[in-house]
XYZ file of C-alpha atoms in Angstrom:
606
model
C 0.802 69.142 86.804
C 4.223 69.968 88.096
C 6.997 67.896 89.491
C 7.620 70.604 92.129
C 4.222 70.171 93.737
C 3.491 66.550 92.983
C 6.967 65.109 93.487
C 8.328 67.474 96.174
C 9.693 64.556 98.189
C 10.997 62.435 95.215
C 14.325 64.101 94.742
C 16.292 60.832 94.499
C 13.803 59.199 92.134
C 13.833 62.211 89.867
C 17.607 62.088 89.812
C 17.510 58.447 88.677
C 14.766 59.099 86.138
C 16.570 61.979 84.428
C 19.744 59.908 84.263
C 17.776 57.093 82.641
C 16.348 59.547 80.085
C 19.812 60.675 79.036
C 20.913 57.034 78.733
C 17.929 56.366 76.444
C 19.015 59.243 74.235
C 22.585 57.940 74.135
C 21.262 54.489 73.260
C 19.333 55.972 70.345
C 22.458 57.819 69.190
C 24.359 54.535 69.215
C 21.574 52.918 67.196
C 21.740 55.664 64.555
C 25.522 55.334 64.433
C 25.329 51.613 63.741
C 22.611 52.190 61.139
C 24.836 54.747 59.400
C 27.711 52.240 59.393
C 25.444 49.599 57.909
C 24.322 52.011 55.194
C 27.871 53.018 54.279
C 29.039 49.403 54.241
C 26.040 48.389 52.155
C 26.750 51.225 49.721
C 30.391 50.173 49.531
C 29.446 46.564 48.805
C 26.955 47.658 46.146
C 29.594 49.840 44.491
C 32.122 46.996 44.555
C 29.534 44.646 43.108
C 28.704 47.085 40.337
C 32.386 47.674 39.607
C 33.094 43.934 39.565
C 30.659 43.312 36.727
C 31.394 46.476 34.745
C 32.719 45.949 31.222
C 36.503 45.988 31.103
C 38.108 48.178 28.472
C 39.832 46.459 25.552
C 38.207 43.158 26.389
C 35.799 40.786 24.749
C 33.022 42.101 26.988
C 33.405 45.563 25.429
C 32.671 44.042 22.024
C 29.664 42.219 23.451
C 28.246 45.406 25.001
C 26.645 46.380 21.683
C 23.744 43.974 22.294
C 20.603 45.430 23.861
C 20.624 42.825 26.621
C 24.208 43.730 27.532
C 23.375 47.436 27.391
C 20.433 46.834 29.719
C 22.693 44.950 32.113
C 25.242 47.791 32.038
C 22.435 50.265 32.736
C 21.368 48.119 35.674
C 24.927 48.195 37.009
C 25.063 51.994 36.658
C 21.697 52.406 38.359
C 22.852 50.076 41.134
C 25.879 52.303 41.573
C 23.595 55.344 41.852
C 21.397 53.370 44.238
C 24.489 52.796 46.392
C 25.121 56.541 46.331
C 21.724 57.163 47.902
C 22.599 54.866 50.782
C 25.769 56.887 51.238
C 23.575 60.006 51.416
C 21.459 58.306 54.086
C 24.563 57.517 56.112
C 25.949 61.046 55.777
C 22.645 62.709 56.723
C 22.155 60.438 59.719
C 25.653 61.208 60.887
C 25.365 64.975 60.502
C 21.663 65.609 61.198
C 21.053 63.108 64.010
C 24.253 61.811 65.545
C 26.178 65.082 65.699
C 23.174 67.137 66.822
C 22.010 64.666 69.466
C 25.515 64.177 70.807
C 25.825 67.909 71.329
C 22.320 68.030 72.836
C 23.149 65.197 75.265
C 26.182 67.104 76.493
C 23.992 70.139 77.129
C 21.435 67.993 78.965
C 24.086 66.493 81.173
C 25.429 69.896 82.049
C 21.945 71.285 82.777
C 20.963 68.266 84.849
C 24.156 68.498 86.820
C 23.550 72.192 87.551
C 19.934 71.659 88.646
C 20.682 68.791 90.978
C 23.619 70.724 92.378
C 21.206 73.495 93.369
C 18.782 70.939 94.793
C 21.455 69.348 96.922
C 22.599 72.755 98.061
C 19.026 73.600 99.149
C 18.738 70.288 100.945
C 21.999 70.892 102.772
C 20.768 74.335 103.819
C 17.583 72.817 105.229
C 19.596 70.204 107.088
C 21.744 72.961 108.609
C 18.648 74.889 109.704
C 17.235 71.722 111.169
C 20.372 71.085 113.138
C 20.323 74.654 114.487
C 16.726 74.204 115.523
C 17.486 70.949 117.259
C 20.465 72.474 119.037
C 18.504 75.483 120.348
C 15.662 73.228 121.342
C 17.925 70.927 123.328
C 19.619 73.905 124.963
C 16.243 75.385 125.919
C 15.161 72.052 127.320
C 18.380 71.698 129.294
C 18.135 75.226 130.703
C 14.535 74.633 131.776
C 15.522 71.490 133.619
C 18.427 73.282 135.263
C 16.158 76.163 136.342
C 13.610 73.720 137.752
C 16.286 71.918 139.761
C 17.685 75.263 141.055
C 14.177 76.360 142.095
C 13.605 73.105 144.011
C 16.972 73.426 145.747
C 16.173 77.001 146.819
C 12.837 75.944 148.227
C 14.447 73.142 150.238
C 17.083 75.489 151.569
C 14.475 78.129 152.437
C 12.385 75.578 154.349
C 15.314 74.198 156.273
C 15.739 76.094 159.601
C 19.224 74.802 160.075
C 20.516 76.549 156.896
C 21.992 79.951 157.304
C 20.445 82.959 155.659
C 23.472 83.379 153.444
C 23.071 79.896 151.977
C 19.415 80.519 151.352
C 20.241 83.797 149.587
C 22.858 82.059 147.496
C 20.373 79.340 146.483
C 17.807 81.998 145.560
C 20.266 83.836 143.372
C 21.264 80.594 141.645
C 17.634 79.826 140.927
C 17.133 83.242 139.447
C 20.162 82.803 137.150
C 18.849 79.449 135.905
C 15.428 80.965 135.229
C 17.068 83.748 133.254
C 19.072 81.286 131.216
C 15.927 79.310 130.515
C 14.155 82.459 129.375
C 17.065 83.261 127.050
C 17.142 79.714 125.633
C 13.389 79.948 125.114
C 13.768 83.158 123.148
C 16.603 81.736 121.065
C 14.685 78.540 120.366
C 11.637 80.528 119.341
C 13.718 82.634 116.949
C 15.433 79.609 115.396
C 12.133 77.830 115.045
C 10.590 80.713 113.181
C 13.611 80.896 110.897
C 13.481 77.178 110.238
C 9.805 77.287 109.421
C 10.418 80.120 106.999
C 13.321 78.286 105.325
C 11.310 75.124 105.132
C 8.441 77.024 103.546
C 10.779 78.509 100.985
C 12.464 75.180 100.377
C 9.371 73.135 99.672
C 7.296 75.801 98.012
C 9.821 77.889 96.144
C 13.317 76.470 95.701
C 12.532 72.790 95.184
C 9.564 73.419 92.858
C 11.726 75.716 90.745
C 14.490 73.163 90.511
C 12.096 70.330 89.766
C 10.381 72.465 87.137
C 13.713 72.951 85.397
C 14.266 69.201 85.505
C 10.781 68.646 84.164
C 11.392 71.095 81.309
C 14.714 69.432 80.585
C 13.098 65.992 80.431
C 10.261 67.184 78.236
C 12.770 68.856 75.941
C 14.729 65.601 75.743
C 11.577 63.669 74.865
C 10.577 66.215 72.223
C 14.062 66.167 70.715
C 13.982 62.393 70.546
C 10.646 62.569 68.716
C 12.080 65.087 66.234
C 15.097 62.880 65.672
C 12.890 59.885 64.983
C 10.968 61.981 62.483
C 14.262 63.056 60.868
C 15.334 59.431 60.840
C 12.318 58.590 58.694
C 12.585 61.754 56.612
C 16.174 61.024 55.666
C 15.029 57.748 54.119
C 12.009 59.388 52.529
C 14.142 62.041 50.818
C 16.078 59.456 48.784
C 13.031 57.363 47.879
C 12.276 59.434 44.721
C 15.861 59.062 43.518
C 15.863 55.356 44.342
C 12.572 55.137 42.461
C 14.244 56.764 39.459
C 17.064 54.217 39.677
C 14.545 51.401 39.724
C 12.619 53.048 36.891
C 15.864 53.205 34.920
C 16.420 49.499 35.476
C 12.847 48.766 34.382
C 13.220 50.973 31.311
C 16.491 49.277 30.363
C 14.820 45.891 30.749
C 12.005 47.007 28.466
C 14.549 48.205 25.907
C 15.888 44.690 25.346
C 15.106 43.712 21.758
C 15.756 40.154 20.678
C 15.289 40.957 16.979
C 17.794 43.786 17.179
C 20.321 41.565 18.959
C 19.840 38.899 16.306
C 20.550 41.501 13.631
C 23.620 42.622 15.575
C 24.861 39.020 15.600
C 24.493 38.976 11.816
C 26.424 42.223 11.469
C 29.142 40.990 13.827
C 29.799 37.586 12.305
C 28.610 37.823 8.689
C 31.553 36.792 6.517
C 30.198 37.820 3.121
C 31.191 34.509 1.533
C 28.743 32.739 -0.728
C 27.583 29.262 0.320
C 29.472 26.452 -1.440
C 28.038 25.435 -4.783
C 27.309 21.996 -6.117
C 30.214 19.567 -6.265
C 31.349 18.287 -9.664
C 31.197 14.625 -10.471
C 34.643 13.032 -10.294
C 35.139 10.072 -12.548
C 37.322 7.423 -10.961
C 36.972 4.950 -13.821
C 40.070 6.347 -15.496
C 42.278 4.241 -13.268
C 40.452 1.109 -14.449
C 41.794 1.610 -17.973
C 45.353 0.884 -16.894
C 46.759 -2.533 -17.635
C 47.784 -4.198 -14.472
C 49.719 -7.501 -14.464
C 48.356 -10.466 -12.601
C 51.331 -10.449 -10.254
C 51.041 -6.763 -9.298
C 50.518 -5.933 -5.665
C 47.301 -3.960 -5.579
C 46.813 -1.522 -2.718
C 49.742 -3.098 -0.843
C 53.007 -1.535 0.254
C 56.329 -3.199 0.164
C 56.161 -3.741 3.878
C 52.824 -5.512 3.616
C 50.766 -2.639 5.020
C 47.702 -1.450 3.225
C 48.216 1.931 1.525
C 44.587 2.720 0.796
C 42.842 5.287 2.918
C 40.086 4.130 5.214
C 36.754 4.829 3.505
C 34.655 7.438 5.165
C 37.512 8.836 7.224
C 36.615 12.413 8.064
C 38.915 15.028 6.697
C 40.873 17.313 9.021
C 40.440 21.004 9.513
C 40.988 23.576 6.802
C 44.410 23.446 5.236
C 46.941 25.530 7.220
C 48.872 28.203 5.434
C 52.374 27.025 4.680
C 55.381 28.076 2.716
C 54.540 25.945 -0.303
C 50.993 25.782 -1.577
C 49.489 22.534 -2.672
C 48.787 22.141 -6.386
C 45.377 23.289 -7.549
C 44.503 20.267 -9.665
C 44.099 16.701 -8.433
C 47.184 14.494 -8.664
C 47.778 12.832 -12.011
C 47.356 9.086 -12.246
C 50.571 7.088 -12.354
C 51.926 6.053 -15.776
C 50.325 3.042 -17.339
C 53.715 1.355 -17.553
C 56.861 1.970 -15.626
C 60.040 3.255 -17.188
C 62.581 0.704 -18.352
C 64.480 0.990 -15.136
C 61.383 0.427 -13.039
C 60.299 -2.901 -11.734
C 57.916 -4.576 -14.139
C 54.370 -4.841 -13.001
C 54.994 -2.366 -10.157
C 52.410 -1.583 -7.577
C 49.223 -0.019 -8.802
C 48.197 3.437 -7.557
C 45.850 3.069 -4.641
C 42.356 4.302 -5.250
C 41.490 7.431 -3.353
C 38.263 7.168 -1.399
C 36.023 10.155 -1.857
C 34.677 11.584 1.373
C 30.920 11.566 1.905
C 29.263 14.881 1.201
C 27.982 15.049 4.784
C 31.570 15.090 6.050
C 32.467 17.953 3.724
C 29.454 19.989 4.757
C 30.158 19.254 8.413
C 33.727 20.472 8.009
C 32.484 23.598 6.276
C 29.932 24.399 8.970
C 32.237 23.752 11.930
C 35.467 25.181 10.566
C 36.451 28.708 11.528
C 37.152 31.370 8.873
C 40.684 31.038 7.613
C 43.214 33.578 8.779
C 45.019 33.756 5.529
C 48.175 34.932 3.907
C 50.952 33.957 6.392
C 51.810 31.730 9.301
C 52.758 34.774 11.335
C 49.052 35.453 11.751
C 48.593 32.002 13.215
C 51.402 32.678 15.620
C 49.709 35.879 16.838
C 51.302 38.374 14.470
C 50.013 41.869 13.813
C 46.739 42.443 11.959
C 47.235 43.465 8.293
C 46.692 47.135 7.600
C 43.997 46.393 5.032
C 42.282 43.838 7.316
C 42.728 41.212 4.625
C 42.716 38.549 7.332
C 38.975 39.129 7.853
C 36.025 37.816 5.857
C 34.678 40.272 3.248
C 31.757 41.612 5.276
C 33.797 42.063 8.471
C 36.606 43.570 6.448
C 34.164 46.054 4.901
C 32.977 47.105 8.377
C 36.519 47.581 9.655
C 37.536 49.575 6.581
C 34.400 51.732 6.831
C 35.162 52.378 10.498
C 38.736 53.315 9.637
C 37.568 55.680 6.874
C 35.125 57.371 9.254
C 37.856 57.821 11.863
C 40.217 59.338 9.301
C 37.498 61.700 8.029
C 36.865 62.854 11.601
C 40.591 63.476 12.094
C 40.712 65.403 8.805
C 37.762 67.539 9.878
C 39.441 68.290 13.215
C 42.619 69.375 11.444
C 40.598 71.516 9.010
C 38.775 73.210 11.884
C 42.076 73.888 13.614
C 43.543 75.249 10.381
C 40.567 77.567 9.882
C 40.894 78.860 13.441
C 44.608 79.532 13.005
C 43.949 81.200 9.656
C 41.472 83.579 11.282
C 43.996 84.262 14.042
C 46.664 85.008 11.459
C 44.339 87.433 9.667
C 43.647 89.209 12.953
C 47.375 89.467 13.669
C 48.001 90.871 10.181
C 45.306 93.521 10.619
C 46.364 94.303 14.191
C 50.094 93.605 14.605
C 50.002 94.740 18.206
C 47.895 91.669 19.068
C 50.495 89.169 17.864
C 53.023 88.084 15.287
C 51.463 86.455 12.166
C 54.609 84.426 11.571
C 54.123 82.679 14.917
C 51.229 80.639 13.486
C 52.679 80.140 10.005
C 54.765 77.122 11.017
C 51.774 75.575 12.758
C 49.665 76.065 9.637
C 52.315 74.263 7.565
C 52.332 71.346 9.994
C 48.543 71.143 9.942
C 48.561 71.228 6.142
C 51.028 68.337 6.050
C 48.919 66.392 8.535
C 45.794 66.958 6.431
C 47.586 65.755 3.319
C 48.846 62.629 5.079
C 45.398 61.885 6.465
C 43.804 62.344 3.047
C 46.286 59.992 1.434
C 45.611 57.477 4.171
C 41.853 57.917 3.752
C 42.125 57.458 -0.022
C 44.066 54.259 0.520
C 41.400 52.820 2.825
C 38.616 54.113 0.574
C 40.220 52.261 -2.313
C 40.292 49.035 -0.297
C 36.720 49.663 0.807
C 35.584 50.279 -2.760
C 37.283 47.073 -3.842
C 35.547 45.090 -1.126
C 32.178 46.616 -1.921
C 32.635 45.839 -5.598
C 32.787 49.458 -6.731
C 36.274 48.928 -8.168
C 37.332 46.024 -10.403
C 39.635 43.448 -8.902
C 43.228 43.810 -10.028
C 44.692 40.609 -11.417
C 47.653 42.236 -13.183
C 50.169 41.686 -10.430
C 49.671 45.149 -8.936
C 47.366 43.791 -6.239
C 47.803 45.522 -2.867
C 50.104 43.966 -0.349
C 49.326 42.995 3.208
C 51.017 44.896 6.028
C 52.623 41.657 7.146
C 54.193 40.968 3.729
C 55.924 43.847 1.984
C 58.918 43.287 -0.235
C 61.291 45.793 -1.766
C 60.398 44.644 -5.290
C 56.648 44.976 -4.553
C 56.111 41.353 -5.473
C 52.451 40.742 -6.353
C 50.494 38.781 -3.790
C 46.957 37.502 -3.924
C 44.265 38.261 -1.395
C 44.778 34.743 -0.156
C 42.077 33.424 -2.439
C 44.601 30.902 -3.599
C 45.091 29.639 -0.065
C 41.404 28.941 0.197
C 41.267 27.428 -3.250
C 44.252 25.201 -2.620
C 42.955 23.793 0.655
C 42.496 20.038 0.542
C 38.717 20.130 0.998
C 38.066 23.270 -1.035
C 35.770 24.612 1.649
C 36.437 28.260 0.771
C 36.369 29.458 -2.822
C 36.187 33.131 -3.667
C 35.140 34.763 -6.904
C 37.196 33.593 -9.846
C 38.071 37.190 -10.653
C 40.080 37.364 -7.444
C 42.093 34.210 -7.984
C 45.681 35.101 -8.811
C 48.708 32.903 -8.790
C 51.416 33.624 -6.215
C 54.852 33.055 -7.567
C 57.267 33.832 -4.736
C 60.769 32.532 -4.398
C 61.692 30.912 -1.090
C 64.088 33.765 -0.308
C 61.194 36.194 -0.136
C 59.821 34.295 2.825
C 63.079 33.757 4.669
C 62.902 37.048 6.542
C 59.389 36.351 7.724
C 59.883 32.730 8.695
C 63.425 32.507 10.030
C 62.042 31.476 13.383
C 59.742 28.837 11.827
C 60.915 25.364 12.776
C 60.904 22.825 9.891
C 58.347 20.062 10.051
C 59.600 16.876 11.628
C 60.186 13.797 9.491
C 57.513 11.141 10.021
C 58.879 8.505 7.654
C 60.510 7.811 4.322
C 59.269 7.017 0.829
C 60.520 5.530 -2.418
C 59.565 6.999 -5.784
C 57.882 4.343 -7.921
C 57.626 6.573 -10.989
C 59.359 9.761 -12.127
C 57.473 13.027 -11.527
C 58.515 16.328 -13.127
C 56.820 18.662 -10.574
C 55.984 21.468 -12.987
C 53.079 22.883 -10.975
C 53.551 25.272 -8.088
C 54.079 23.611 -4.719
C 55.242 20.300 -6.252
C 58.707 18.823 -6.364
C 60.294 16.674 -9.049
C 61.468 13.168 -8.138
C 63.332 10.464 -9.975
C 62.271 6.877 -10.071
C 63.749 4.899 -7.181
C 64.766 8.028 -5.233
C 64.508 7.809 -1.426
C 63.073 10.938 0.276
C 61.757 12.000 3.701
C 58.027 12.237 4.378
C 57.047 15.288 6.468
C 53.265 15.261 5.980
C 50.855 12.437 5.232
C 48.244 12.374 2.549
C 45.205 14.222 3.932
C 42.842 12.505 1.532
C 43.468 14.758 -1.482
C 46.029 12.459 -3.168
C 49.166 14.515 -2.315
C 52.000 13.719 0.099
C 54.543 16.281 1.284
C 58.207 15.218 1.106
C 61.629 16.775 1.649
C 65.015 16.419 -0.010
C 68.322 17.518 1.584
C 66.586 19.412 4.458
C 66.014 22.395 2.147
C 63.971 21.379 -0.876
C 60.439 20.216 -0.161
C 57.087 19.968 -1.930
C 54.191 17.691 -2.855
C 54.125 14.596 -5.037
C 51.170 12.355 -5.930
C 50.697 9.695 -3.298
C 50.218 7.090 -6.032
C 53.730 7.797 -7.367
C 55.518 6.817 -4.156
C 55.634 4.026 -1.642
C 55.485 5.372 1.931
C 57.184 3.831 4.985
C 55.912 5.717 8.054
C 57.730 5.796 11.372
C 55.324 4.196 13.890
C 56.456 6.413 16.808
C 56.087 9.611 14.786
C 52.684 8.541 13.571
C 51.461 7.800 17.102
C 52.707 11.133 18.367
């Protein structure tokens, strides 16, 4: 079936149909373009989503990424990013393989269609011209025949009329002959034009138009076939990335299957294990000693001079672990007040208030909820630098950090050794073949590498020593040569403890290290001045009056004279000691039972 034979008279309809076919192809191109834009936007959103939830460097999330669940989530984010890349591939392939190709093909179709219909219109115009010529010769032949017939009738009338002269009759006869001749000529011309027209019409409808319509038919079929191929490519582009997308999904599934709750639980232990031993049994504290004192009948028991009760509220929960301060609290409990006052004291003075012992549940609760102490100095509390030996960490965490540091130093040493060996070989080659290079050019570099190796080894030995001490391979040093923290280094290399004393001297005694590591810290105030010049002194919260003399021989205490008025800067936290100050410079702890406290109400409320 051919358009040329079946649709020989449907020129206009074929013109509309082919135009519609091209518009369908352009519509499909627009569809693919929008699909490609959707794919690229979807890929961009997936990439942004994956990037948004990626672990940030030097953040808490990076530390948390060691858990299997976090690793699986990171794998899912990476696979999602790869998944987004496949959608970008879809967009690129659709743009290059479908849009670009079809756009070029549509331009070719338009040009071909335009050429074919131009030839068709040209053939139609030729037929119209032939038709007009035929009509013109036909009308002329008809007119000449009518003129000849009228001339013949006029001659016959003139020839039959006896009154007409012979000359007029001859003239009429000649005129009739001329008209007959003209009619014969018009007849011949008409016959010739008619034959030509019939031939042109035969060629037009059986040769030219069928050829043109066949070209249009081929063009349309080619358009339809190309559209089918593009649709197949449209599906194939998606199908090509399905295996890779399947691998991405398989990776997500595999990462999900790799999640191990037991392993994560063990990682939690490794991350937060302090290495401290649980607190032991508490010793029995005998409070009957205070009952042996002789108290006069007129003494004011548990009452201050201002009428306020001085005894602590029973069961009052103790505060957080004792903060690290310039002066440590005394190790032992406060001594009971003297049985009798000095001669200058008021007879039958106030009796020392009994200290209420906290319930054991409160002590255990404080121990379980309190955070590990960041010990040694207040600068750590204020966000100072981490000590070089990581002494601010619990033993187990400190061991891990030191081990990590030792491994890093050993890797650096190995790198330097490898570089030294390479340079040594190069130097040997230069010495054997001087034309290749100067051996002295690498000598200086070898010296520098040797110095670096020596420094790294010294550094590694230092950390290995700290690591061995933590792991118990080396005995603890209690002879005053204990290592110093990076935050506290003095010119005289004053001995400092590993902050075991800070834990031991805390009011609730929550942290107590091995007795072999307990060393006294005897540091003059001037040694701390450089570190704590910016430390603001504690505000005064009241005043107190010394009821008995106190010599203050122990570390962290201060001597007072009976009747002396001093400033209170820290209340009794339940351990029997109150912190006081004298002359804005000298401060320390005295037994609460040796003084009478007058607190400022506003300071206490604040």
